[in-house]
Coordinates of C-alpha atoms in Angstrom, one line a residue:
X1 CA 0.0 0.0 0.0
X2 CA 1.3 3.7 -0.4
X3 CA 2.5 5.8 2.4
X4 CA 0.9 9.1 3.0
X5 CA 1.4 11.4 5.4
X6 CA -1.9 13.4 7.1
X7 CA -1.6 16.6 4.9
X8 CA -1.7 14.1 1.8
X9 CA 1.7 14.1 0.8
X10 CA 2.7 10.8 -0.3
X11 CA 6.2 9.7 1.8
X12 CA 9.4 7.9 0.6
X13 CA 8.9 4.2 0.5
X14 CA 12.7 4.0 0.2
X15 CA 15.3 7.0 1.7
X16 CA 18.5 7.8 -0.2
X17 CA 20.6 9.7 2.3
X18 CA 23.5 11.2 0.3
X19 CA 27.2 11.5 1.7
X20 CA 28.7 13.5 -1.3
X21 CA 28.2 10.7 -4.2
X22 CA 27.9 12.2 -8.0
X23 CA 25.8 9.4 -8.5
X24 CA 22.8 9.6 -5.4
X25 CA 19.8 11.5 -7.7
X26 CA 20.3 8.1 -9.9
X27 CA 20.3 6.1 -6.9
X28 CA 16.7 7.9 -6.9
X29 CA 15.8 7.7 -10.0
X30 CA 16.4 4.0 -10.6
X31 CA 14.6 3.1 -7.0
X32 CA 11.7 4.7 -9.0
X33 CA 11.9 2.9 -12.3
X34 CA 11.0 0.1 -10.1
X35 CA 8.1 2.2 -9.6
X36 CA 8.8 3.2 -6.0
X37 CA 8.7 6.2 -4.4
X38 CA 12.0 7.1 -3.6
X39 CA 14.0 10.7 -1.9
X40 CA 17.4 12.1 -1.4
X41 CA 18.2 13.1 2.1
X42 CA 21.2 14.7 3.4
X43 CA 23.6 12.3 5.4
X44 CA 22.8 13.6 8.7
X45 CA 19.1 13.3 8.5
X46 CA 17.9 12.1 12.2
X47 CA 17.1 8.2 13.1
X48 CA 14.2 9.7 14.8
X49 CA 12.9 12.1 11.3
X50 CA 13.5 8.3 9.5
X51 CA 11.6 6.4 12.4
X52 CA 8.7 9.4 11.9
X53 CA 8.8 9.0 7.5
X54 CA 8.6 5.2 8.0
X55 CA 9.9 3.9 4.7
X56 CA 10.1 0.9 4.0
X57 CA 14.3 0.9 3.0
X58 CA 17.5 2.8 3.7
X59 CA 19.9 3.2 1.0
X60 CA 23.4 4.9 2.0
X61 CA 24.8 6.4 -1.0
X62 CA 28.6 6.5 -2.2
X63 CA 30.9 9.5 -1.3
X64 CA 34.6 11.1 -2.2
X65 CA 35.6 10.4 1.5
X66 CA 36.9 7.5 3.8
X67 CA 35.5 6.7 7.0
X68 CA 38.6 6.4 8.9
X69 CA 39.5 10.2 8.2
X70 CA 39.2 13.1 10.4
X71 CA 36.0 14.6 9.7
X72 CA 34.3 11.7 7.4
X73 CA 30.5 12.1 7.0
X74 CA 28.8 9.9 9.8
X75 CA 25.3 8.6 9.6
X76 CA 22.9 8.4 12.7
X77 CA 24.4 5.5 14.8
X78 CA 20.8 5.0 16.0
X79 CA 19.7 4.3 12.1
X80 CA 20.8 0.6 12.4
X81 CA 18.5 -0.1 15.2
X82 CA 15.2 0.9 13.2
X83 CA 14.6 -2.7 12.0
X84 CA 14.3 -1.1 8.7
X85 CA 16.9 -2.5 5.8
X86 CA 19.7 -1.0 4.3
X87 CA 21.6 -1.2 1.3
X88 CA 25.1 0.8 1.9
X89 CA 26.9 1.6 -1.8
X90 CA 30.9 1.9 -1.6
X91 CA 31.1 4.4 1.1
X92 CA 27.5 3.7 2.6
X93 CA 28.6 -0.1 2.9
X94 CA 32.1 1.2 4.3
X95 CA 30.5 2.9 7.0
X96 CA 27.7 0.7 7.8
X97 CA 31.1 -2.1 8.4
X98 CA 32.7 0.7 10.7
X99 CA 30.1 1.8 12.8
X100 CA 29.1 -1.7 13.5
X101 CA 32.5 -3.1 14.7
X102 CA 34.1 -3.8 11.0
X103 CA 38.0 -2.5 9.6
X104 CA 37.9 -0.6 6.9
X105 CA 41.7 0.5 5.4
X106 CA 43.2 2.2 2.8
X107 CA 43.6 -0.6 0.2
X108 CA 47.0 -2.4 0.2
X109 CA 46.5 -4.1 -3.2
X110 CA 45.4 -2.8 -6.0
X111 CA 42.7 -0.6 -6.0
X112 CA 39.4 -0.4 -8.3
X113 CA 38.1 1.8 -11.1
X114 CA 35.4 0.7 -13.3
X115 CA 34.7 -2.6 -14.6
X116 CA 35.1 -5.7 -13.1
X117 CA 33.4 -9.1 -12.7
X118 CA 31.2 -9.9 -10.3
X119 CA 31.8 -13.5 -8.5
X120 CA 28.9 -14.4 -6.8
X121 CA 29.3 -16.7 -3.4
X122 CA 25.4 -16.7 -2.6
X123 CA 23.4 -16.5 -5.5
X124 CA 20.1 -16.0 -3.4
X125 CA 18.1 -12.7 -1.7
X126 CA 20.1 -9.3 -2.5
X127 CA 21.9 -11.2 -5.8
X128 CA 19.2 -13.2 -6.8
X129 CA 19.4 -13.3 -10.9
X130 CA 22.6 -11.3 -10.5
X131 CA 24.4 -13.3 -13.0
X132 CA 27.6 -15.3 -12.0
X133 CA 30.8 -13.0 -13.7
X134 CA 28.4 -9.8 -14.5
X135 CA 30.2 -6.4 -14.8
X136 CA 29.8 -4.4 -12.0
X137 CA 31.2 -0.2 -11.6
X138 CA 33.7 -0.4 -9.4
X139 CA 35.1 3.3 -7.7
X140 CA 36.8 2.7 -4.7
X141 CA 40.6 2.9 -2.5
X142 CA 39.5 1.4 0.3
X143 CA 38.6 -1.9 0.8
X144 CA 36.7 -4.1 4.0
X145 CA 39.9 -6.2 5.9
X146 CA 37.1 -7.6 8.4
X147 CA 33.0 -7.9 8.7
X148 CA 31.1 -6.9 11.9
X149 CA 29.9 -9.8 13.7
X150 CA 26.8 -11.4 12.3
X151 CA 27.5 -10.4 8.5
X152 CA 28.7 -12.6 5.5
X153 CA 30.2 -12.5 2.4
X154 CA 27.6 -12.9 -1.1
X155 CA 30.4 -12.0 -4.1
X156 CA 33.5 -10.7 -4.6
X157 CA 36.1 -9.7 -6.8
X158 CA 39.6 -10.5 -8.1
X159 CA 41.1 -7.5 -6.2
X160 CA 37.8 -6.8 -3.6
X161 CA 37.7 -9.9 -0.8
X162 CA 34.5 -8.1 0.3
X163 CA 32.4 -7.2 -2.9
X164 CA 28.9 -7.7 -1.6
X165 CA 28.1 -8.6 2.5
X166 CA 25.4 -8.9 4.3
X167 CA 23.8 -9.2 8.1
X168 CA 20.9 -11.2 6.9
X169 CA 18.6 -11.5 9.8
X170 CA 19.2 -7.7 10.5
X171 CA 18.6 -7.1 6.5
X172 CA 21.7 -5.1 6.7
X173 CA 23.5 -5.0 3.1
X174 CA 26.4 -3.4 1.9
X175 CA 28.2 -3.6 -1.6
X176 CA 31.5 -2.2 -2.8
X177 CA 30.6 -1.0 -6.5
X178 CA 27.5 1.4 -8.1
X179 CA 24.2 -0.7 -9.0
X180 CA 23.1 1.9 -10.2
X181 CA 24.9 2.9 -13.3
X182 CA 24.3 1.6 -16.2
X183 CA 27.7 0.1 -16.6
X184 CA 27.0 -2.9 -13.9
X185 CA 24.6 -5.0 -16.3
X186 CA 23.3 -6.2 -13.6
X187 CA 22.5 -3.9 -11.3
X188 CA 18.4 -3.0 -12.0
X189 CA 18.5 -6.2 -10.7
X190 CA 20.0 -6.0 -7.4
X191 CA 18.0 -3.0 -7.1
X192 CA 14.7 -4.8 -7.4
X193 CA 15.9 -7.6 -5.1
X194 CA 16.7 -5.2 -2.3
X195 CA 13.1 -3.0 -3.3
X196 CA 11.1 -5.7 -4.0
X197 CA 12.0 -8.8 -2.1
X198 CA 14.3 -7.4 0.8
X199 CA 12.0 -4.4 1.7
X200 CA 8.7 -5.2 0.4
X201 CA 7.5 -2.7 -1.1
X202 CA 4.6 -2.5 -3.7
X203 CA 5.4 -1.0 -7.2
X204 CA 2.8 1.7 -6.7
X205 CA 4.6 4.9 -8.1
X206 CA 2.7 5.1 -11.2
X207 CA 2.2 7.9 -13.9
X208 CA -1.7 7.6 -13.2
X209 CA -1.0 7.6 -9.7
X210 CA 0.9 10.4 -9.3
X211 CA -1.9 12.3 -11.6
X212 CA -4.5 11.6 -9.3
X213 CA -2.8 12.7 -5.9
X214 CA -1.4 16.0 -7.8
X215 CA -4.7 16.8 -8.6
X216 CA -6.0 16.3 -5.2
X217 CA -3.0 18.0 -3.6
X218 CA -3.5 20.8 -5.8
X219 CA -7.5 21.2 -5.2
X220 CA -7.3 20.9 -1.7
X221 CA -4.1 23.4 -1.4
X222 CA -5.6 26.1 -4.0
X223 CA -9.8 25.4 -3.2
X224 CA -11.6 28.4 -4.6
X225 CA -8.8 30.4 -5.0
X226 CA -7.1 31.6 -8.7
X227 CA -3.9 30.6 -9.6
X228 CA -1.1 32.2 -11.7
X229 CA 1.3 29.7 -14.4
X230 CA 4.3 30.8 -15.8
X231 CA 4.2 29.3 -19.4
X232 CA 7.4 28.9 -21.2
X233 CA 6.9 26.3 -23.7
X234 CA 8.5 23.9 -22.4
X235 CA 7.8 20.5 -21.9
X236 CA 7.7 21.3 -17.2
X237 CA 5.3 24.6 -17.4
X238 CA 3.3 22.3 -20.6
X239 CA 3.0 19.7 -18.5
X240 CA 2.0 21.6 -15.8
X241 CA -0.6 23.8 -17.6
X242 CA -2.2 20.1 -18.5
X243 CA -2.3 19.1 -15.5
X244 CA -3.5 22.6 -13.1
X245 CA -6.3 22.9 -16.0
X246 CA -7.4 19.2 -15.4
X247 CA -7.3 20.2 -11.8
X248 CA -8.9 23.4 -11.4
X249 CA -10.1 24.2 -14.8
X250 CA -10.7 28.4 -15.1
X251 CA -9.3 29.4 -11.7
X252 CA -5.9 28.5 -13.6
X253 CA -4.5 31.2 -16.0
X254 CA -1.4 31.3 -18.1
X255 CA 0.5 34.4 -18.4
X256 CA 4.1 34.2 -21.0
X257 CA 6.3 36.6 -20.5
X258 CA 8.5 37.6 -23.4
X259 CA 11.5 38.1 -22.2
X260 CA 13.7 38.9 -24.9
X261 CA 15.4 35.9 -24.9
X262 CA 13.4 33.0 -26.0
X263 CA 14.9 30.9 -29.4
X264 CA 13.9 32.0 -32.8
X265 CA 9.9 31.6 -33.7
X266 CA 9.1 30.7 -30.2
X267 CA 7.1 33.5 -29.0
X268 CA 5.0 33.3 -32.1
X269 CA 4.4 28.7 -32.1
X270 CA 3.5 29.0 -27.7
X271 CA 0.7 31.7 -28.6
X272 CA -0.9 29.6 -31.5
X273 CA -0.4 26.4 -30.1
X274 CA -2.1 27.1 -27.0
X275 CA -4.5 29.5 -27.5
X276 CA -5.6 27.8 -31.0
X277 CA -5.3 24.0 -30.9
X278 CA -5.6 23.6 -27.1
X279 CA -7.8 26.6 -26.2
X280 CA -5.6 27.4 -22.8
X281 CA -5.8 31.3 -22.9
X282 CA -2.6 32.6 -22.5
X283 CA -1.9 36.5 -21.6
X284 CA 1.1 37.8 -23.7
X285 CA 3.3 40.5 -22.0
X286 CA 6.2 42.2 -24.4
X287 CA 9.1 42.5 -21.5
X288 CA 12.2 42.6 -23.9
X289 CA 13.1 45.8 -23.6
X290 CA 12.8 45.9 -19.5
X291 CA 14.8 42.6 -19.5
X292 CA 17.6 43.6 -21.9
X293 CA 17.8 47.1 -20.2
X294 CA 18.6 45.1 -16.3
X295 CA 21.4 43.3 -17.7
X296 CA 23.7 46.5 -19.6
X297 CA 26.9 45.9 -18.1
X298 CA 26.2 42.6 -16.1
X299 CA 28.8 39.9 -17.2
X300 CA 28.3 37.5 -14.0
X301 CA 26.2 34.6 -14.9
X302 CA 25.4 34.3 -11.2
X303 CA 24.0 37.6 -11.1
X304 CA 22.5 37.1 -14.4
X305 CA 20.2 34.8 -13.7
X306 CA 19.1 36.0 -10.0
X307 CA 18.7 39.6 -11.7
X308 CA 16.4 37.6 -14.8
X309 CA 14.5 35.9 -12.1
X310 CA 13.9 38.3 -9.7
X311 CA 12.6 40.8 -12.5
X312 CA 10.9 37.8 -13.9
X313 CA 8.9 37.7 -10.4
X314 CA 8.7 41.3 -10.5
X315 CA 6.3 41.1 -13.7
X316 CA 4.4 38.9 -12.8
X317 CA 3.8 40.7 -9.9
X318 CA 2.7 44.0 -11.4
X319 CA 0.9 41.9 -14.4
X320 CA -0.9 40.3 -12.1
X321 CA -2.1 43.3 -10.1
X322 CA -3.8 43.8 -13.8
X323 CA -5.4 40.5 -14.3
X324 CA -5.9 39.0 -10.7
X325 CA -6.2 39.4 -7.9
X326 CA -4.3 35.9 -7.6
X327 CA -3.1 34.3 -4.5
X328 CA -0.9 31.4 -5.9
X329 CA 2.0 31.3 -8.8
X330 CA 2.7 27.8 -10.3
X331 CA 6.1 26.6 -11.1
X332 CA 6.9 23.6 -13.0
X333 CA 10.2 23.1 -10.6
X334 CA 11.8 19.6 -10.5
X335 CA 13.8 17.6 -8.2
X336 CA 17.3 18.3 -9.6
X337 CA 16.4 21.8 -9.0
X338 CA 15.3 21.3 -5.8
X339 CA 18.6 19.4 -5.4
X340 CA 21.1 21.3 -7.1
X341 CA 19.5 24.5 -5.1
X342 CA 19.6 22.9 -1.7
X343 CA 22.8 20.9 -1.9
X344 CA 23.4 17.7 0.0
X345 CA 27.0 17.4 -0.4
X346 CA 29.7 17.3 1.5
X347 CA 33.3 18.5 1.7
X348 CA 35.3 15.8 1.9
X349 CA 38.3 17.6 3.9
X350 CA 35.5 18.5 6.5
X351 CA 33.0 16.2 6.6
X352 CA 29.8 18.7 6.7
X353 CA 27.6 19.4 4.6
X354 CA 27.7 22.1 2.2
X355 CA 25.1 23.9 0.4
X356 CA 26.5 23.5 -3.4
X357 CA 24.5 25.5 -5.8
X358 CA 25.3 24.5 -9.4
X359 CA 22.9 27.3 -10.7
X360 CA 20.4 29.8 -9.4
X361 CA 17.3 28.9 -10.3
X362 CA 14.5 31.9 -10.9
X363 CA 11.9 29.7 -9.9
X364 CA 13.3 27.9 -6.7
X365 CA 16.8 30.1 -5.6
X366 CA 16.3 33.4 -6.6
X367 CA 13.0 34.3 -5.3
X368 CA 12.9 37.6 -3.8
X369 CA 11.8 37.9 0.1
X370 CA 8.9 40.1 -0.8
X371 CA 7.4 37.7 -3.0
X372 CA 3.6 38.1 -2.9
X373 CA 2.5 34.5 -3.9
X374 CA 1.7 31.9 -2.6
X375 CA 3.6 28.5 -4.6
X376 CA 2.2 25.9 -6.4
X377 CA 4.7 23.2 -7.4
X378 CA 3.0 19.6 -8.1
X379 CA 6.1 18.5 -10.1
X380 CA 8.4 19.6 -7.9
X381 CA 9.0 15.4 -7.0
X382 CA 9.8 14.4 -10.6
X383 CA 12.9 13.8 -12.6
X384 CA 12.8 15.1 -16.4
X385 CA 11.8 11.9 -17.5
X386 CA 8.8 11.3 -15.5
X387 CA 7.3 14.7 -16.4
X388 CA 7.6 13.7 -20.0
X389 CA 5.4 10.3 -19.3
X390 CA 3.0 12.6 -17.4
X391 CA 2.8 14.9 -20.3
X392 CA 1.9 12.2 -22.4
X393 CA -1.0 10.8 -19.8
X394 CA -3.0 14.1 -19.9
X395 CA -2.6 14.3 -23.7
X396 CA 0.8 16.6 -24.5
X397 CA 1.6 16.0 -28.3
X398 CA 4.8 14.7 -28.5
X399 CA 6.1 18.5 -30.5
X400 CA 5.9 19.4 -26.7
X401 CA 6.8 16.2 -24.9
X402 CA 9.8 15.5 -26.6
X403 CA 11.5 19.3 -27.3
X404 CA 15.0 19.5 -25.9
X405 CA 15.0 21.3 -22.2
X406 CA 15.2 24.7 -22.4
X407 CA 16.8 26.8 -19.4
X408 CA 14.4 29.6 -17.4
X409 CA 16.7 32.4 -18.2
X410 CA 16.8 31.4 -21.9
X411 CA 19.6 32.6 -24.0
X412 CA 21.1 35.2 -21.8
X413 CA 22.9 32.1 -20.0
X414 CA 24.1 31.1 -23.6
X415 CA 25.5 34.1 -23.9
X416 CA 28.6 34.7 -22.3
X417 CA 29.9 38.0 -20.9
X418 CA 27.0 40.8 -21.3
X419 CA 23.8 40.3 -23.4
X420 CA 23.2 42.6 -25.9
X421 CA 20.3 42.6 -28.7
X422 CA 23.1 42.2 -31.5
X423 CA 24.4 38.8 -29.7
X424 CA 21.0 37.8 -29.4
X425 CA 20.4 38.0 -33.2
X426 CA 24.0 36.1 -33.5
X427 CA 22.6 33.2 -31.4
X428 CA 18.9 33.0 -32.0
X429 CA 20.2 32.7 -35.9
X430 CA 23.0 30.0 -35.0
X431 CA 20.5 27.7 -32.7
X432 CA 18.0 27.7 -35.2
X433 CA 20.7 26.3 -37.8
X434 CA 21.6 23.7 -35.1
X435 CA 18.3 22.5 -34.7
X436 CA 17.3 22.4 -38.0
X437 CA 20.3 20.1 -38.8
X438 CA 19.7 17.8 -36.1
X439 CA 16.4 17.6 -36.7
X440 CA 17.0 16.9 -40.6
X441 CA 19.4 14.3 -39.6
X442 CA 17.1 12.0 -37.6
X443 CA 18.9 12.3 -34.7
X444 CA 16.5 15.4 -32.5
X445 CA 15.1 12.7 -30.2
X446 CA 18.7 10.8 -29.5
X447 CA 20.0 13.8 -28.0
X448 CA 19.4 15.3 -24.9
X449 CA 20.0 18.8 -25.5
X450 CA 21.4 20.4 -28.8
X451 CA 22.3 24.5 -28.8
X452 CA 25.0 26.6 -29.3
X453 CA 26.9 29.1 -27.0
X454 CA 28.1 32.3 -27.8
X455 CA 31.8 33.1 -26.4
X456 CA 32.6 37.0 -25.6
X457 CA 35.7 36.6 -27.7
X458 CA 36.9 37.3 -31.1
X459 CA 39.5 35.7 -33.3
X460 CA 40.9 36.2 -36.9
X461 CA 39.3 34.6 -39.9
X462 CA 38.8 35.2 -43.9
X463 CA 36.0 35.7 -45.7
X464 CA 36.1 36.1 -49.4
X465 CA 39.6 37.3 -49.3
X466 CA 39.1 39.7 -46.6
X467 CA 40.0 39.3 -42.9
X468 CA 37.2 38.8 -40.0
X469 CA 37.1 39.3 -36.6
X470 CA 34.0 37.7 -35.3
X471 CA 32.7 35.7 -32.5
X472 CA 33.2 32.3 -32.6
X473 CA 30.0 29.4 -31.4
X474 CA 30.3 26.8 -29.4
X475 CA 28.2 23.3 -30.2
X476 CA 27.1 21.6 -27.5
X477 CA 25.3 18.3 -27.9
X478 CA 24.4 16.0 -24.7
X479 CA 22.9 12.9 -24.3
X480 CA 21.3 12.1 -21.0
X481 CA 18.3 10.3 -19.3
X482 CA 17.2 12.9 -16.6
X483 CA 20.1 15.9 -17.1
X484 CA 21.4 14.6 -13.9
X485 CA 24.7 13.6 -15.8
X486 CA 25.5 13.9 -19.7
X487 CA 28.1 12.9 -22.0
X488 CA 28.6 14.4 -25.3
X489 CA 26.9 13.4 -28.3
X490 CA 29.0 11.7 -31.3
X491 CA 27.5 13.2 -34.0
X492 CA 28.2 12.6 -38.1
X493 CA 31.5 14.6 -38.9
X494 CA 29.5 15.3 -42.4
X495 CA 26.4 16.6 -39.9
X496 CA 29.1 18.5 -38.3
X497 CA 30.5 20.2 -41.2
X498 CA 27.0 21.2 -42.4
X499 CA 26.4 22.9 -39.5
X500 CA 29.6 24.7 -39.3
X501 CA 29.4 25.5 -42.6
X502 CA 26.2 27.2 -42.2
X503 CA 26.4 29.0 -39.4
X504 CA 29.4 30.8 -40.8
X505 CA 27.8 31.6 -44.0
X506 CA 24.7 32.2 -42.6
X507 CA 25.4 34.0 -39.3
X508 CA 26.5 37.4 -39.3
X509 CA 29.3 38.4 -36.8
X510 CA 30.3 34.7 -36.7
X511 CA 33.4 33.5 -38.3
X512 CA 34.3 30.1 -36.1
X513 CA 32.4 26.9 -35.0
X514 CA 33.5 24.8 -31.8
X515 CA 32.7 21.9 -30.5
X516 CA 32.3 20.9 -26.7
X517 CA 33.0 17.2 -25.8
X518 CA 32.8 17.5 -22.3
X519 CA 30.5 15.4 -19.8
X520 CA 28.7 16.2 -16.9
X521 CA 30.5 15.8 -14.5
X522 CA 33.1 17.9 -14.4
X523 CA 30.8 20.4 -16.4
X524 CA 27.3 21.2 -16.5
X525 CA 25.3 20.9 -19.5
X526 CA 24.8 25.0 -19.8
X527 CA 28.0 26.7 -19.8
X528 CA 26.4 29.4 -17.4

């Protein structure tokens, strides 16, 4: 049965508390592909907030630190006595042998980066159709030299004594390599073992069912009142226009804000498309100049964004004056924003935890303190990925469903250095060529994200015997599966030079194409 707490908000069946790991948001996510509930807590979350939440399953995430150093992340010594189980990854299984009377040590051997085979001693429970010499992600220097009492060994590896251990009557688990990346082949099934058989849980965490609940969520926190959407477009505020209509019907209204730095043809395909084939009325504000004007000067892409989002919030404010009065604003935020704007991780020098902000988001960081709304944020629990198969359920065309994320502050973060119209002109004309291409080619839906970046720099070229000195673009191309992490896309070298070729012929004020082949991590997919 789901877990719901008295206000209505449905609780974790299984608890990801992270200790620093690049990898605990996919911990999350594939917990949820097995269509369970599943959240990411910070490491020092409370055995007694846990024992409150009830889920049904602990999983301790991996980390950059070792849990014999000075400072090292600790858990709640109290967690282990819950008599809920627990599946510790690398570090989380390191620290679970520690603070349970196990020796963990710098590895004397040889230690272990990415793929080895698995060799499975027990075959049933937590490896249960884990196959006998499957690859598993190994990322580790320190190794288990002995168990607590009461635990045993289920698999190893040629250089890790220790791969996979257990305390079975306690449902204590712990194993040495990542599960959940895609490189162990079989580690969706591991995961299901310890969801499914180890903690019972019921595979509940539905599309439908999540539709349902964030329409009652949404009728019972809004009732009467009228409530304000942000429409960009996209496929988050699409989604969640679909979804606040089919829960409140004409208290919802949709206001776009042109900000000056939408991509080419935009403004003009949101207004028909809703207003014409889907009959959501949408109010149109012209902000381009007032946008534009805010950023003369401003080359920080920090302050960029908090000065795009707090005079984003600022419009609405004043527009809403016009058409309300309204007492709620809907934002189609996600939980790697709510992630990446929190932080969970942890400096590995200190041990605490750190508040790392990646980006400033407009609609969860960078809201001003005189805000005068009230929010509304139903998808604020979903991964990319999932909003997209909710889109789908209330009837988004795919043109919607399946367009390439686009960030709040639009191209001013593509943009490096200041913003100014000409650049704008530069970039909206260079995308468009981008997309076009990859959209010729076949390949729009393989790709994650496709744009193209605009560096404040200029270099020498030649142009029909005459010298240039124009700005060059960047291509960036990602593939992902929830923008969590990326790697660069291979594309065609002939798809390549098209593009290049056209964006320099095409694009005035550009007279060099780059390409950027690097992954997140280290980068981000945006370059601001």
């Amino acid at each position: 049965m789901s877990q719901h707490s008295s206000d209505g908000q449905r609780q974790p069946a299984i608890v990801i508390l992270d200790f620093g790991s690049q990898y605990s948001e996919l911990i999350a996510r594939r917990v949820r592909e097995t269509e369970v509930f599943s959240v990411v807590l910070g490491y020092s979350t409370s055995a007694e907030e846990l024992r409150r939440m009830a889920p049904k399953g602990i999983i301790l995430s991996g980390g950059p630190s070792s849990v014999y150093a000075d400072h090292a992340p600790l858990c709640d010594p109290n967690i282990w006595n819950l008599d809920i189980p627990v599946l510790g990854v690398c570090y989380g299984m390191q620290l679970m042998v520690q603070q349970l009377g196990g020796v963990v040590e710098a590895a004397t051997g040889k230690a272990e980066y990415g793929k080895a085979p698995l060799e499975v001693d027990d075959p049933t429970d937590l490896l249960t159709n884990v196959d006998n010499g499957s690859t598993m992600w190994m990322s580790h220097g320190d190794s288990v030299k002995a168990l607590p009492e009461g635990f045993v060994r289920l698999a190893h590896t040629a250089n890790t004594p220790e791969a996979a251990v257990a305390n079975l009557q306690r449902k204590l688990y712990g194993v040495q390599f990542h599960p959940e990346v895609v490189h162990s082949t079989c580690g969706m099934a591991l995961i299901r073992n310890f969801v499914y058989h180890v903690c019972g849980c019921d595979p509940d965490w539905t599309t439908s069912a999540f539709i349902d609940e964030a329409v009652a969520l949404v009728r019972q926190q809004v009732g009467e009142k009228r409530v304000l959407l942000a429409l960009s477009g996209g496929v988050d505020s699409s989604t969640l226009a679909f979804l606040l209509k089919k829960a409140i019907g004409d208290q919802l209204t949709c206001m776009f804000i042109d900000q000056g730095f939408m991509r080419k043809g935009e403004p003009e395909f949101l207004m028909d498309f809703f207003d014409r084939k889907f009959n959501i009325h949408v109010e149109y504000i012209n902000a381009r100049q007032r946008f534009i004007g805010k950023l003369n000067g401003i080359t920080d892409p920090e302050e960029k964004r908090k000065i795009i989002g707090t005079e984003f919030i600022r419009v609405f404010e004043e527009e809403s004056k016009r058409l309300g009065p309204f007492d709620y604003l809907a934002q189609g935020t996600l939980y790697p924003d709510v992630i990446e704007s929190a932080g969970t991780n942890v400096d590995p020098k200190t041990g605490e935890r750190v508040a790392v902000k990646i980006k400033s988001h407009h609609n969860v960081g960078g809201l001003p303190k005189d805000l005068q709304f009230k929010l509304v944020e139903p998808l604020r629990k979903l991964f990319k990925d999932e909003v997209r198969k909710v889109g789908r359920t209330l009837g988004l065309p795919e043109e919607i469903v399946r367009r390439h994320p686009f960030p709040g502050p639009g191209l001013a973060i593509r943009i490096l250095g200041e913003v100014t119209d000409e650049k704008l002109n530069c970039l909206r004309d260079a995308d468009l060529i981008v997309r076009e291409e990859i959209r010729d080619a076949g390949l729009y839906h393989d790709i994650w994200q496709a744009f193209a970046v605009l560096l404040p720099v200029r270099s020498v070229g030649v142009m029909g015997d005459k010298r240039t000195y124009a700005w060059p673009i960047v291509l960036r191309c990602v593939s992902s599966e929830d923008g969590m992490t990326a790697d660069w896309s291979r594309l065609p070298y002939d798809l390549m030079e098209t593009i290049s070729n056209r964006i320099v012929n095409e694009v005035k004020g550009v007279n060099r194409v780059v390409l950027d082949i690097t992954s997140k991590p280290p980068g981000t997919i945006e370059w601001e």
